[in-house]
Amino acid sequence: MFSRFLKATAVAALLLSPAVASAQCIPAISDDNLVEKGKLLLSINPTNPPQQFVDKDGNLRGLNVELAAELGKRICMPIELVRMDFPGMIPAMNAGRIDGLNTGMFWNEERSKLMYTVPYGRQSVSVVVAPNSGTTYSKPEELLGKVSAVEVSSYQMNWLKKFSEERVAAGGKAVDIRTFPTATNVVSALLAGQVDNAFLVDSVARDLVGKGKVKEALTGLGAARTTLAFRNKAVADAIVKGLNEMRADGTYQALFDKFGLTALPPEQPLEIAGPGPA
């Protein structure tokens, strides 16, 4: 059933962890807790470097890709990453097509009631402009009345929408928000001159700044935790255990340092956050 779904929607998948050869390595998750026997299926949207992206050879790369590979070793089973756009991920999980999300999603209380969320990092939102633009912003209020591009159904879209509505309620102008399917589309609209600025996750913005493709005009907006998410608590519990093993032996911090991303501080636990689905 799921293979037919993949074919019908042209979703690509990558097997990240080989079959476990050691008889001493016992899978941490039983088959009755999985969508497909013997492996964990997690969605990913590889358009947000360095968190997750596709290299010139078509291979998945980035922090979330290597995190999944390492967790696969810890739970003694392969983790398969299923490529799809973000808006379809939660419906796919609810329909029993994937076991969870591994795409750098921002944590919020509402999402923590829909699935078992396991925060594992921290990011914020940046505003970028074209590389040859002289535009700078000293505060978010200077975005009012401007045309802003943002990824649909994303944390940054929700932050921007709330910010705009609050300023309108106070008598100010609205932000003219234009939504696009992916961060790649957002940047393309910016560079084509269709919008004044674009909202991106800060790590994505800085990766593009480093490549000379955009200029960062404002950053540090809406700082929040990023989270993994799962449909089944047994799966979430196994991932939590794996993450804490990685933190204890230094693998967790080393992975974030490698990609220049922000790990949760030692005093902040790696655990399920929120009640999970009712």
Short mmCIF file of C-alpha atoms in Angstrom, two decimals:
data_model
loop_
_atom_site.label_atom_id
_atom_site.label_comp_id
_atom_site.label_asym_id
_atom_site.label_seq_id
_atom_site.Cartn_x
_atom_site.Cartn_y
_atom_site.Cartn_z
CA MET A 1 0.00 0.00 0.00
CA PHE A 2 2.69 2.49 0.96
CA SER A 3 4.86 1.62 -2.06
CA ARG A 4 1.90 2.45 -4.29
CA PHE A 5 1.53 5.76 -2.46
CA LEU A 6 5.18 6.59 -3.13
CA LYS A 7 4.86 5.77 -6.81
CA ALA A 8 1.65 7.73 -7.21
CA THR A 9 3.07 10.86 -5.59
CA ALA A 10 6.60 10.56 -6.98
CA VAL A 11 8.07 10.73 -3.49
CA ALA A 12 11.73 9.69 -3.32
CA ALA A 13 13.19 7.83 -0.36
CA LEU A 14 16.68 7.17 0.92
CA LEU A 15 17.64 4.23 3.09
CA LEU A 16 19.94 5.64 5.71
CA SER A 17 20.98 2.78 7.91
CA PRO A 18 21.97 -0.71 6.69
CA ALA A 19 20.41 -3.85 8.04
CA VAL A 20 21.88 -4.63 11.43
CA ALA A 21 24.22 -7.57 11.20
CA SER A 22 25.04 -7.93 14.87
CA ALA A 23 22.84 -10.38 16.75
CA GLN A 24 23.43 -8.31 19.87
CA CYS A 25 21.74 -5.24 18.37
CA ILE A 26 18.03 -5.68 19.04
CA PRO A 27 15.59 -3.25 17.37
CA ALA A 28 14.27 -0.76 19.90
CA ILE A 29 10.84 -0.55 18.25
CA SER A 30 8.53 -3.50 17.63
CA ASP A 31 6.90 -3.94 14.22
CA ASP A 32 3.40 -3.37 15.60
CA ASN A 33 4.43 0.25 16.30
CA LEU A 34 5.68 0.87 12.75
CA VAL A 35 4.04 1.71 9.44
CA GLU A 36 6.28 -0.83 7.68
CA LYS A 37 7.93 -3.77 9.40
CA GLY A 38 11.60 -3.49 10.24
CA LYS A 39 12.18 0.18 9.42
CA LEU A 40 11.23 3.68 10.47
CA LEU A 41 9.75 6.00 7.82
CA LEU A 42 10.32 9.73 8.42
CA SER A 43 9.47 12.61 6.08
CA ILE A 44 11.97 15.27 5.06
CA ASN A 45 11.81 18.38 2.87
CA PRO A 46 15.39 18.78 1.58
CA THR A 47 15.21 22.44 0.56
CA ASN A 48 16.68 23.99 3.73
CA PRO A 49 20.49 23.77 3.79
CA PRO A 50 22.41 23.09 5.98
CA GLN A 51 19.56 21.42 7.89
CA GLN A 52 18.57 19.23 4.94
CA PHE A 53 19.33 19.51 1.25
CA VAL A 54 20.20 17.60 -1.92
CA ASP A 55 23.79 17.76 -3.17
CA LYS A 56 24.93 18.06 -6.80
CA ASP A 57 24.80 14.27 -7.15
CA GLY A 58 21.22 14.04 -5.94
CA ASN A 59 22.07 12.71 -2.48
CA LEU A 60 20.39 13.84 0.73
CA ARG A 61 22.74 15.78 3.01
CA GLY A 62 22.58 17.93 6.12
CA LEU A 63 22.17 17.77 9.87
CA ASN A 64 18.80 16.02 9.84
CA VAL A 65 20.07 13.42 7.39
CA GLU A 66 23.11 12.55 9.52
CA LEU A 67 21.01 12.73 12.68
CA ALA A 68 18.65 10.10 11.24
CA ALA A 69 21.56 7.88 10.23
CA GLU A 70 23.04 8.06 13.73
CA LEU A 71 19.68 7.43 15.39
CA GLY A 72 19.21 4.42 13.12
CA LYS A 73 22.35 2.91 14.66
CA ARG A 74 21.12 3.65 18.17
CA ILE A 75 17.68 2.07 17.69
CA CYS A 76 19.10 -0.84 15.67
CA MET A 77 16.96 -0.42 12.58
CA PRO A 78 17.12 1.45 9.27
CA ILE A 79 15.55 4.88 9.05
CA GLU A 80 14.17 5.72 5.63
CA LEU A 81 13.70 9.39 4.72
CA VAL A 82 10.70 10.09 2.48
CA ARG A 83 10.94 13.33 0.52
CA MET A 84 7.82 15.50 0.40
CA ASP A 85 6.79 19.14 0.81
CA PHE A 86 6.03 20.23 4.35
CA PRO A 87 2.25 20.86 4.01
CA GLY A 88 1.65 17.18 3.21
CA MET A 89 3.68 15.74 6.06
CA ILE A 90 1.24 15.79 8.97
CA PRO A 91 -1.66 14.50 6.82
CA ALA A 92 0.61 11.70 5.57
CA MET A 93 1.50 10.76 9.14
CA ASN A 94 -2.12 10.86 10.26
CA ALA A 95 -3.04 8.61 7.33
CA GLY A 96 -0.48 6.03 8.46
CA ARG A 97 1.89 6.52 5.52
CA ILE A 98 4.91 7.61 7.57
CA ASP A 99 5.98 7.19 11.19
CA GLY A 100 7.00 10.79 11.76
CA LEU A 101 8.65 14.03 10.65
CA ASN A 102 12.36 14.85 10.48
CA THR A 103 12.38 18.23 8.77
CA GLY A 104 13.42 20.90 11.29
CA MET A 105 9.84 21.80 12.15
CA PHE A 106 9.42 24.47 14.84
CA TRP A 107 7.80 23.29 18.07
CA ASN A 108 4.59 24.88 19.33
CA GLU A 109 1.93 23.84 21.80
CA GLU A 110 -0.70 23.19 19.13
CA ARG A 111 1.56 20.77 17.26
CA SER A 112 2.48 19.02 20.52
CA LYS A 113 -1.18 18.03 20.89
CA LEU A 114 -1.35 16.49 17.41
CA MET A 115 1.72 14.23 17.65
CA TYR A 116 4.54 13.23 19.97
CA THR A 117 7.07 16.04 19.60
CA VAL A 118 10.72 15.70 20.60
CA PRO A 119 12.54 19.08 20.45
CA TYR A 120 16.21 18.67 19.58
CA GLY A 121 17.55 22.07 18.44
CA ARG A 122 16.91 25.79 18.38
CA GLN A 123 16.46 28.27 15.54
CA SER A 124 14.87 31.62 14.70
CA VAL A 125 13.60 33.48 11.64
CA SER A 126 15.62 35.82 9.43
CA VAL A 127 14.54 38.36 6.84
CA VAL A 128 16.63 38.47 3.67
CA VAL A 129 16.77 40.76 0.65
CA ALA A 130 18.43 40.51 -2.77
CA PRO A 131 22.26 40.58 -2.60
CA ASN A 132 22.50 43.90 -4.46
CA SER A 133 19.74 45.55 -2.42
CA GLY A 134 20.51 48.52 -0.21
CA THR A 135 17.55 47.71 2.03
CA THR A 136 18.14 47.15 5.74
CA TYR A 137 15.69 46.82 8.61
CA SER A 138 16.42 47.80 12.20
CA LYS A 139 13.16 46.42 13.61
CA PRO A 140 10.23 44.24 12.46
CA GLU A 141 7.86 47.23 12.29
CA GLU A 142 9.73 48.42 9.21
CA LEU A 143 8.31 45.40 7.38
CA LEU A 144 4.77 46.77 7.58
CA GLY A 145 3.45 47.70 4.17
CA LYS A 146 6.13 45.64 2.45
CA VAL A 147 5.63 42.55 0.28
CA SER A 148 7.14 39.49 2.01
CA ALA A 149 7.64 35.97 0.68
CA VAL A 150 7.36 33.02 3.05
CA GLU A 151 6.98 29.23 2.91
CA VAL A 152 3.34 28.16 3.25
CA SER A 153 2.16 26.41 6.45
CA SER A 154 5.51 27.12 8.10
CA TYR A 155 6.40 28.49 11.53
CA GLN A 156 7.77 31.63 9.89
CA MET A 157 4.51 32.16 8.01
CA ASN A 158 2.50 31.85 11.23
CA TRP A 159 4.86 34.21 13.04
CA LEU A 160 4.61 36.80 10.26
CA LYS A 161 0.83 36.51 10.01
CA LYS A 162 0.40 37.00 13.75
CA PHE A 163 2.82 39.94 13.77
CA SER A 164 0.96 41.61 10.89
CA GLU A 165 -2.48 41.07 12.44
CA GLU A 166 -1.35 42.51 15.78
CA ARG A 167 0.00 45.63 14.11
CA VAL A 168 -3.17 46.11 12.07
CA ALA A 169 -5.23 45.79 15.26
CA ALA A 170 -3.09 48.58 16.73
CA GLY A 171 -3.81 50.81 13.74
CA GLY A 172 -0.79 50.05 11.59
CA LYS A 173 -0.36 48.70 8.08
CA ALA A 174 -0.40 45.00 7.24
CA VAL A 175 2.46 43.01 5.75
CA ASP A 176 1.56 41.89 2.24
CA ILE A 177 2.29 38.17 2.66
CA ARG A 178 2.94 36.00 -0.42
CA THR A 179 3.22 32.25 0.26
CA PHE A 180 5.21 29.66 -1.71
CA PRO A 181 5.54 25.85 -1.47
CA THR A 182 9.22 25.69 -0.48
CA ALA A 183 12.11 27.87 0.71
CA THR A 184 13.61 27.49 -2.76
CA ASN A 185 10.49 29.05 -4.28
CA VAL A 186 10.61 31.82 -1.68
CA VAL A 187 14.16 32.76 -2.65
CA SER A 188 13.36 32.53 -6.37
CA ALA A 189 10.49 35.01 -5.92
CA LEU A 190 12.83 37.37 -4.06
CA LEU A 191 15.54 37.23 -6.71
CA ALA A 192 12.95 37.69 -9.47
CA GLY A 193 11.88 40.96 -7.86
CA GLN A 194 8.37 39.73 -7.07
CA VAL A 195 8.66 40.65 -3.37
CA ASP A 196 10.54 43.14 -1.20
CA ASN A 197 11.96 40.58 1.20
CA ALA A 198 11.79 36.93 2.22
CA PHE A 199 11.39 35.12 5.53
CA LEU A 200 13.62 32.08 6.08
CA VAL A 201 14.80 29.90 8.91
CA ASP A 202 18.01 31.55 10.15
CA SER A 203 20.31 28.65 9.23
CA VAL A 204 18.95 28.62 5.68
CA ALA A 205 19.37 32.39 5.42
CA ARG A 206 22.99 32.26 6.57
CA ASP A 207 23.82 29.43 4.22
CA LEU A 208 22.53 31.53 1.33
CA VAL A 209 24.33 34.62 2.63
CA GLY A 210 27.57 32.63 2.67
CA LYS A 211 27.00 31.71 -0.98
CA GLY A 212 26.34 35.35 -1.91
CA LYS A 213 22.77 34.64 -3.01
CA VAL A 214 20.97 36.91 -0.51
CA LYS A 215 21.72 39.54 2.13
CA GLU A 216 20.45 39.20 5.71
CA ALA A 217 18.48 42.30 6.67
CA LEU A 218 17.01 41.27 10.05
CA THR A 219 17.40 38.19 12.25
CA GLY A 220 16.52 36.65 15.62
CA LEU A 221 12.75 36.79 15.14
CA GLY A 222 10.55 34.24 16.91
CA ALA A 223 13.35 32.09 18.37
CA ALA A 224 11.99 28.63 19.22
CA ARG A 225 12.90 24.97 19.46
CA THR A 226 12.94 22.73 16.40
CA THR A 227 11.37 19.33 16.81
CA LEU A 228 11.09 15.79 15.54
CA ALA A 229 7.54 14.43 15.61
CA PHE A 230 5.99 10.95 15.70
CA ARG A 231 2.59 9.29 15.52
CA ASN A 232 3.44 6.60 18.06
CA LYS A 233 4.75 7.13 21.62
CA ALA A 234 6.85 3.96 21.55
CA VAL A 235 8.73 5.37 18.57
CA ALA A 236 9.18 8.75 20.29
CA ASP A 237 10.47 7.06 23.45
CA ALA A 238 13.07 5.10 21.45
CA ILE A 239 14.24 8.27 19.69
CA VAL A 240 14.50 10.13 23.01
CA LYS A 241 16.69 7.35 24.37
CA GLY A 242 18.90 7.50 21.27
CA LEU A 243 19.25 11.27 21.44
CA ASN A 244 20.27 11.14 25.09
CA GLU A 245 22.88 8.48 24.30
CA MET A 246 24.22 10.80 21.59
CA ARG A 247 24.36 13.71 24.03
CA ALA A 248 26.16 11.61 26.63
CA ASP A 249 28.95 10.51 24.27
CA GLY A 250 29.34 13.90 22.53
CA THR A 251 27.92 12.85 19.16
CA TYR A 252 24.90 15.16 19.49
CA GLN A 253 26.88 18.36 20.05
CA ALA A 254 29.50 17.42 17.46
CA LEU A 255 26.79 17.03 14.82
CA PHE A 256 25.36 20.49 15.47
CA ASP A 257 28.84 22.01 15.50
CA LYS A 258 29.60 20.39 12.14
CA PHE A 259 26.67 22.15 10.47
CA GLY A 260 26.84 25.41 12.44
CA LEU A 261 23.42 24.93 14.02
CA THR A 262 22.30 25.46 17.62
CA ALA A 263 21.82 22.43 19.86
CA LEU A 264 19.70 22.52 22.99
CA PRO A 265 21.83 23.49 26.01
CA PRO A 266 22.84 20.73 28.45
CA GLU A 267 20.36 21.90 31.07
CA GLN A 268 17.44 21.53 28.63
CA PRO A 269 16.27 17.90 28.50
CA LEU A 270 15.86 15.89 25.32
CA GLU A 271 12.38 14.52 25.88
CA ILE A 272 8.82 14.43 24.62
CA ALA A 273 7.40 17.95 25.00
CA GLY A 274 3.65 18.33 25.30
CA PRO A 275 0.81 15.88 25.83
CA GLY A 276 0.80 14.16 22.46
CA PRO A 277 -2.39 13.22 20.59
CA ALA A 278 -5.53 12.74 22.65
#
